[in-house]
Short mmCIF file of C-alpha atoms in Angstrom, two decimals:
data_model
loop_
_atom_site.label_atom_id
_atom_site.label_comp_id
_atom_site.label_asym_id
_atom_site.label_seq_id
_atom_site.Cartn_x
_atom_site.Cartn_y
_atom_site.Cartn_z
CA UNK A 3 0.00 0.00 0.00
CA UNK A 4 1.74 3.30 -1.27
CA UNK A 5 2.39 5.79 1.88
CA UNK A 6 -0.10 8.59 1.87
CA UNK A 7 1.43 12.16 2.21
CA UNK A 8 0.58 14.18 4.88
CA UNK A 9 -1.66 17.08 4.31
CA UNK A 10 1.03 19.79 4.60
CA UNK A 11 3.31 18.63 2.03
CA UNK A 12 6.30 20.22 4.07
CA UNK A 13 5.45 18.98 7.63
CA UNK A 14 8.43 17.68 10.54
CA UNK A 15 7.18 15.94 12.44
CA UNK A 16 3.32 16.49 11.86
CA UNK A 17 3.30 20.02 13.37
CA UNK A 18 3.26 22.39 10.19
CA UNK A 19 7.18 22.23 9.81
CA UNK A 20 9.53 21.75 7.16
CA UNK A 21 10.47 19.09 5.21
CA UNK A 22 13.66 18.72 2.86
CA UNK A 23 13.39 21.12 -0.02
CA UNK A 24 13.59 19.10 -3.29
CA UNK A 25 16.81 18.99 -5.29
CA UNK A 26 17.09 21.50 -8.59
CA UNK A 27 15.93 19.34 -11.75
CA UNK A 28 18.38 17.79 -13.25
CA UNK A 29 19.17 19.19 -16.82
CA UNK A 30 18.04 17.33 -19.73
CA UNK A 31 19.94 14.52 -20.82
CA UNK A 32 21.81 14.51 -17.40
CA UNK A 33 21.28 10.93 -15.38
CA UNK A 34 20.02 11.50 -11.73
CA UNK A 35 22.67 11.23 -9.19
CA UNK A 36 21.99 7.53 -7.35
CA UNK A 37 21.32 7.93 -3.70
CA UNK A 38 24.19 8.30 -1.51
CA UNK A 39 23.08 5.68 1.48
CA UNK A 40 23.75 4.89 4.76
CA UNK A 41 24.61 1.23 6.05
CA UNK A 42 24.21 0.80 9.91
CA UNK A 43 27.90 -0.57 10.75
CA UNK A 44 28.02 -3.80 13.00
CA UNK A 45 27.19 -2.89 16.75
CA UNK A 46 29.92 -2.63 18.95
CA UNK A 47 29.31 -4.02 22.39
CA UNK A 48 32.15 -3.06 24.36
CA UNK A 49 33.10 1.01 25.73
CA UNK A 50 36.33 2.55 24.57
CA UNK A 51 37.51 1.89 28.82
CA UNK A 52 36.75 -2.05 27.76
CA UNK A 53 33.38 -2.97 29.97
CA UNK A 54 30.55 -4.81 28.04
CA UNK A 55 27.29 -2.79 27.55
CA UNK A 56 24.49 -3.82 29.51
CA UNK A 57 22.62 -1.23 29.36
CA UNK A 58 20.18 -1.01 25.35
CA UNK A 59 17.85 2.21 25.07
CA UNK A 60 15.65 2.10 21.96
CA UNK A 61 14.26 5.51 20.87
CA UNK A 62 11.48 5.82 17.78
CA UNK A 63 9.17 9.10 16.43
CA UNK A 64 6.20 6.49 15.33
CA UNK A 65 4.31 8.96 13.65
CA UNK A 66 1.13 7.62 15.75
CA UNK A 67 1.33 4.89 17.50
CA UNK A 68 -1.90 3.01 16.07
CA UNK A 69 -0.59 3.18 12.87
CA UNK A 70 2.48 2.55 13.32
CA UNK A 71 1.55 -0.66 15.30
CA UNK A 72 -0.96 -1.78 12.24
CA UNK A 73 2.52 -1.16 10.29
CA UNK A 74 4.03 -4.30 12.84
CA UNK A 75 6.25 -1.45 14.12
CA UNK A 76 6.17 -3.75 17.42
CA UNK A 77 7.76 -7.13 15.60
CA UNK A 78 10.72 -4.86 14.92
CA UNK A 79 10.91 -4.17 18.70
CA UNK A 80 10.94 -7.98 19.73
CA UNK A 81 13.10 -8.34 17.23
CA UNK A 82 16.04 -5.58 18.61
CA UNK A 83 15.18 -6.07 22.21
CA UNK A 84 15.89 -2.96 23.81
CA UNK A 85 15.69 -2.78 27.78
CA UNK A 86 13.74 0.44 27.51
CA UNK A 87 11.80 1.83 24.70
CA UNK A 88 11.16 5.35 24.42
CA UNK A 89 8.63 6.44 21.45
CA UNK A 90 7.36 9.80 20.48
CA UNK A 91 4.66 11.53 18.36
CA UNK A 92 2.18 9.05 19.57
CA UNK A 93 -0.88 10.87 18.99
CA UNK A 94 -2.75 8.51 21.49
CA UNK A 95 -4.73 9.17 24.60
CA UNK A 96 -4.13 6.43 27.13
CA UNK A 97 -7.82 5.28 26.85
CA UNK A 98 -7.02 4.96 23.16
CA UNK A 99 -3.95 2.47 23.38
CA UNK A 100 -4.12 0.03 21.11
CA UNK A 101 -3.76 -3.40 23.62
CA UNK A 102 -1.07 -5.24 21.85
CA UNK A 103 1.17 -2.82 23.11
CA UNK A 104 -0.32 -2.32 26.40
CA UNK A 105 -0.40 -6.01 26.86
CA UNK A 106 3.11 -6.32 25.77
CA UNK A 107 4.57 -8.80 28.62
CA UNK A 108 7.96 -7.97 27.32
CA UNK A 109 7.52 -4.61 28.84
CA UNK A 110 5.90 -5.03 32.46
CA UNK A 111 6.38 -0.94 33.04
CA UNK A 112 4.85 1.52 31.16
CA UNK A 113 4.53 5.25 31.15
CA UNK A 114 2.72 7.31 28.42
CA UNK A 115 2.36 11.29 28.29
CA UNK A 116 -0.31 12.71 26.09
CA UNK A 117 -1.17 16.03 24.91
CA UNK A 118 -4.26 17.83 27.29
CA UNK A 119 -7.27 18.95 25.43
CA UNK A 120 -5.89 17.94 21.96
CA UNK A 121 -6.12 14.40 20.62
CA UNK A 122 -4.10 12.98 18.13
CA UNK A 123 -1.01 15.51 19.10
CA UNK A 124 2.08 14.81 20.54
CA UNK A 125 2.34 12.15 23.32
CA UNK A 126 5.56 9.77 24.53
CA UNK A 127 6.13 6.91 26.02
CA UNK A 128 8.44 4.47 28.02
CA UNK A 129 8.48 0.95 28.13
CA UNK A 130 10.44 -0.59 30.71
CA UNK A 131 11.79 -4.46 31.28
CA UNK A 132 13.04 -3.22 34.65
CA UNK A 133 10.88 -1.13 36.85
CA UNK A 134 12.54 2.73 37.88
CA UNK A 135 12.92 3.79 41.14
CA UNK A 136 10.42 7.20 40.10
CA UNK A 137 8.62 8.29 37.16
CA UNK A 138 8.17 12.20 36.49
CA UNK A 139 5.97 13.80 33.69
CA UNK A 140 6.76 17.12 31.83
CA UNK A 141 9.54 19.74 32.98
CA UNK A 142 7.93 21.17 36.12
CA UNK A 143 6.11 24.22 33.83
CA UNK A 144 2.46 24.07 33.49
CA UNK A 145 3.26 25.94 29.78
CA UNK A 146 5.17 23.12 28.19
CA UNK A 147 3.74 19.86 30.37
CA UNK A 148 0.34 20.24 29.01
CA UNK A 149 1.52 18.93 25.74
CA UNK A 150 2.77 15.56 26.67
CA UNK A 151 5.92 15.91 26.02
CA UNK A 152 8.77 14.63 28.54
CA UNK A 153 8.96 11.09 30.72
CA UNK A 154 11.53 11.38 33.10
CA UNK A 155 12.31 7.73 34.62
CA UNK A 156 15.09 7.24 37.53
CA UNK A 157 17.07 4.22 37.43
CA UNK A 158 19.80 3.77 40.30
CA UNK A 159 22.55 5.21 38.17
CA UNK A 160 21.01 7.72 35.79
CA UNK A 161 17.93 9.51 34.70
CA UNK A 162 16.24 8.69 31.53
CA UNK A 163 14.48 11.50 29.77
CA UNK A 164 12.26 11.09 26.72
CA UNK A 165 11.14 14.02 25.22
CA UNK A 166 9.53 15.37 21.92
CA UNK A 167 10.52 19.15 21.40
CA UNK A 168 8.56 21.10 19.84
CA UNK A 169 8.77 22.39 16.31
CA UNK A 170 8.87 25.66 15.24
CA UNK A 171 6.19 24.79 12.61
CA UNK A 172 5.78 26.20 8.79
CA UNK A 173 6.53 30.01 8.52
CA UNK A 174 8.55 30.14 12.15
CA UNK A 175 4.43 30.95 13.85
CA UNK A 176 6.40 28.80 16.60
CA UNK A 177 10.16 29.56 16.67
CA UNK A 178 9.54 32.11 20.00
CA UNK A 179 8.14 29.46 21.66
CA UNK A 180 10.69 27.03 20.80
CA UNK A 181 12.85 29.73 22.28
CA UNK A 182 11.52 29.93 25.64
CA UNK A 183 11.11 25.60 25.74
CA UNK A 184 15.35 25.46 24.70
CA UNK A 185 15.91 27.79 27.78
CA UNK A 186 13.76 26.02 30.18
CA UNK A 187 14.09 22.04 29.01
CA UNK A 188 18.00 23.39 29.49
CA UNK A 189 17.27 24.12 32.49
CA UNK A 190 15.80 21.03 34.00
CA UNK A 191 18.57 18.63 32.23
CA UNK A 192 21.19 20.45 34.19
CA UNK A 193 19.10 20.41 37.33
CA UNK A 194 18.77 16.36 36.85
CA UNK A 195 22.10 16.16 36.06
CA UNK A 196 23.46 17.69 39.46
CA UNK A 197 21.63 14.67 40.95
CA UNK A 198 22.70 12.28 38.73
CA UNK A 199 23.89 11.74 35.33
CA UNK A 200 21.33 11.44 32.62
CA UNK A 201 20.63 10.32 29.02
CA UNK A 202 18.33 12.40 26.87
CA UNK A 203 16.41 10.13 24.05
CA UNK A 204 14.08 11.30 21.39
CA UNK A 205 13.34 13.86 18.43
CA UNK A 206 14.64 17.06 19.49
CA UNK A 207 13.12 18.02 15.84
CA UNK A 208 16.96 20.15 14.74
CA UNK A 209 19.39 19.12 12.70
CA UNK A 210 22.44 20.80 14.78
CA UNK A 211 25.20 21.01 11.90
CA UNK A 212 24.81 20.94 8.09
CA UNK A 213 26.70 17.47 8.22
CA UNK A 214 23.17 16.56 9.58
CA UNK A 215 20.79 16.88 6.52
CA UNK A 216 20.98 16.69 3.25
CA UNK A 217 20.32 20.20 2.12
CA UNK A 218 21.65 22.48 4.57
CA UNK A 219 21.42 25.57 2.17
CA UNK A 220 17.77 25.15 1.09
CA UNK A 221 16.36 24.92 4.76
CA UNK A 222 18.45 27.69 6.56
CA UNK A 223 15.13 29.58 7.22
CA UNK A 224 13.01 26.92 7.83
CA UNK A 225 12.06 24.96 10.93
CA UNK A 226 14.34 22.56 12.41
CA UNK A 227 17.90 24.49 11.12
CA UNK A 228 17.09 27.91 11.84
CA UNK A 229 20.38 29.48 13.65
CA UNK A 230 18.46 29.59 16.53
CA UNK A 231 17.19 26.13 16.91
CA UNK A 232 20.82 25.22 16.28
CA UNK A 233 22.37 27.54 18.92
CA UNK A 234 19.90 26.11 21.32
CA UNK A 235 21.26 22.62 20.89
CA UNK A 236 24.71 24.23 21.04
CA UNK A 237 24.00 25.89 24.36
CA UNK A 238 22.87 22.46 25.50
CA UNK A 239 26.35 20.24 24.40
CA UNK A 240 28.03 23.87 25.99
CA UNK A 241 26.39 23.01 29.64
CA UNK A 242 27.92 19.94 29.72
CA UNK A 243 25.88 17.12 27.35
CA UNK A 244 27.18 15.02 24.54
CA UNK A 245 26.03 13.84 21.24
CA UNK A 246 26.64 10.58 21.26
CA UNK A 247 26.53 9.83 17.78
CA UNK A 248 28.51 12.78 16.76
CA UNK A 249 30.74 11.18 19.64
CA UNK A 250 31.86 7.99 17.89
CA UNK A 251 30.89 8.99 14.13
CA UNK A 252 32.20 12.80 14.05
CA UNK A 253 33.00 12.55 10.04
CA UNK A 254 29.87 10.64 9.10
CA UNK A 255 27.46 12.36 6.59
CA UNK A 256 24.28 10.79 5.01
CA UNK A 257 23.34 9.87 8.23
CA UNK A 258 19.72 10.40 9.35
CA UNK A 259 16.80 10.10 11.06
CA UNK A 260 13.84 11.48 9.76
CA UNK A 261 12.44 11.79 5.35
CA UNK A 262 9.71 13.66 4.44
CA UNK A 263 6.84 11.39 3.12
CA UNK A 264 6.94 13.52 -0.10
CA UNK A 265 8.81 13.48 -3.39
CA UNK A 266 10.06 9.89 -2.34
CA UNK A 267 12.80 11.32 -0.27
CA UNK A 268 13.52 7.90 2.17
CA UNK A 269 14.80 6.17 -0.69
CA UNK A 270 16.53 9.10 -2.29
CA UNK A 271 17.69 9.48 1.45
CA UNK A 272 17.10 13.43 1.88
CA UNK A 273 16.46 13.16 5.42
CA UNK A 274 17.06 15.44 8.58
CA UNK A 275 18.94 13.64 11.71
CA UNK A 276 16.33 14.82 14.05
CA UNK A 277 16.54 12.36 16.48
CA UNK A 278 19.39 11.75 19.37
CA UNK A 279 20.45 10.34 22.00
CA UNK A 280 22.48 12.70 24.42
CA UNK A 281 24.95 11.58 27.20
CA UNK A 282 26.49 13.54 30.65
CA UNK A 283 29.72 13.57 30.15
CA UNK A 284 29.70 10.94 33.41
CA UNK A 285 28.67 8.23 31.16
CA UNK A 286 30.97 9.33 28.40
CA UNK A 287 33.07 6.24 29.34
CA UNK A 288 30.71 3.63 29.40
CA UNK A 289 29.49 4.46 25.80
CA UNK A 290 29.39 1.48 23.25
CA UNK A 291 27.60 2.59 20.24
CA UNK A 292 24.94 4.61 19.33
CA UNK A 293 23.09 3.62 16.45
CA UNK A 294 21.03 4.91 13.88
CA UNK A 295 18.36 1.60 12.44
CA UNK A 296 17.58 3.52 8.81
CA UNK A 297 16.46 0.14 7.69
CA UNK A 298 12.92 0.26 10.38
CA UNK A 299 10.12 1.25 8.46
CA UNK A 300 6.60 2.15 9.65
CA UNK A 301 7.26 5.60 10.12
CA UNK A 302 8.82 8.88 8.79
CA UNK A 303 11.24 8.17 11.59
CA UNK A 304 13.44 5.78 12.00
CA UNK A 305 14.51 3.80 15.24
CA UNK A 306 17.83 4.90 16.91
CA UNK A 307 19.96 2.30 19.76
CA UNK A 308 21.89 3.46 22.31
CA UNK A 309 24.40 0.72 23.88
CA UNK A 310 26.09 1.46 27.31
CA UNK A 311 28.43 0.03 29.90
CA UNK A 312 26.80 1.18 33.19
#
């Protein structure tokens, strides 16, 4: 069944952003250019300090969850195993969970945020093997929490905080606000992270440098690589968090995360690299891999792996 476009044709993320602009035509006579893609190397297992990870965090935008689990989004999960799974855009009330994921026995604890007042918006989730020590919803701000945005889970060791940032939506309507959430979502990472170290999961809807989408020049106004998205993610490696793909991959390109569901751009792969996974510099050493799984489908997303050595 062909994959139905969303209505606006430029949309992150479903909330009225920007997609990749198209590439020029090619002049006539010219062959296209054949897709430059990226291959998932094999996982590596062990930190740079030589401990075996023990510790796998699965992260996925689904795009909403229903559909994505008609899509068998959830055989994929059995199939990588993650000890906790962390999805955004879910676009579910609770009431409205579709029971082969709530009955998922693989996953005795699990968490879900949804958006107040506005169904079929937003919404994350956590799945846990192992049950935290505390669960916390939102960032503590009435302004930002009624979305359904943040899961904060507390394991002995570390936080875990999933989180779906908002996008500054078609035309920059939401770019001040997106402002004002980078200042305070900064601010309540490096609260956690006096208490104890932490790793941030999810789409944090920017690409931070051009190495992260495919046409950096065409999209400099647009949401998701405006200068001051990017500075905002810059403030937040400055105050002490790491990219942990940028990490272990600092050269690689073609890399991403996230296609538009127009102008066949997934299999052109003109994507964004939207989604992270962010590390205090305390768990620096015990850092395996991070992995991006471009090979996932069931949603304009794909699934990204983080391996650690706790």
């Amino acid at each position: 069944m062909p994959k139905r476009a969303k209505k606006n044709e430029e949309a992150v993320d479903g909330e009225t952003g920007n997609g990749a602009e198209p590439a020029k035509k090619e002049k006539k006579g010219k062959e296209p250019e054949a897709p430059i893609l990226y291959e998932d190397p094999p996982d590596k297992m062990t930190s740079k300090d030589g401990r075996a990870a023990n510790m796998k965090i699965t992260s996925w935008n689904v795009d909403g969850l229903r559909a994505w689990v008609k899509k068998n989004g959830l055989d994929w999960v059995r199939k990588e195993d993650p000890d906790v799974l962390c999805l955004q855009e879910t676009k579910c009330a609770e009431k409205a969970l579709p029971s082969e994921i709530t009955d998922m026995p693989e996953y005795p604890h699990k968490y879900w945020a949804g958006s107040e007042g506005k169904e079929g918006y937003s919404g994350v989730a956590m799945l846990c093997k192992t049950e935290p020590l505390n669960v916390t919803y939102g960032i503590g701000k009435e302004e930002h929490d009624k979305e359904g945005r943040v899961i904060t889970a507390e394991f002995p060791s570390f936080f875990l905080v999933t989180a779906y940032v908002p996008n500054a939506s078609r035309g920059l309507v939401r770019l001040d606000y997106r402002k004002t959430w980078d200042v305070d979502f900064r601010a309540y990472l490096s609260d956690l992270d006096k208490r104890k170290p932490l790793v941030l999961c999810g789409d944090l809807n920017v690409a931070h440098q051009e190495i992260d989408l495919k046409n950096p020049k065409g999209n400099r106004k647009n949401a998701g690589f405006t200068p001051e998205e990017r500075e905002g993610f810059t403030e937040l490696l400055e105050v002490g968090f790491t990219d942990s793909f940028r990490e272990l991959y600092p050269e690689q390109a073609n890399a991403y995360t996230f296609w538009t569901y127009m102008m066949n751009a997934r299999a052109k792969n003109v994507g964004w690299r939207l989604d992270y996974f962010l590390l205090s510099s305390a768990l620096l050493p015990g850092l395996c891999d991070s992995k991006i799984r471009n090979t996932a489908m069931g949603s304009d997303h794909c699934p990204i792996t983080l391996y650690l050595a706790m």
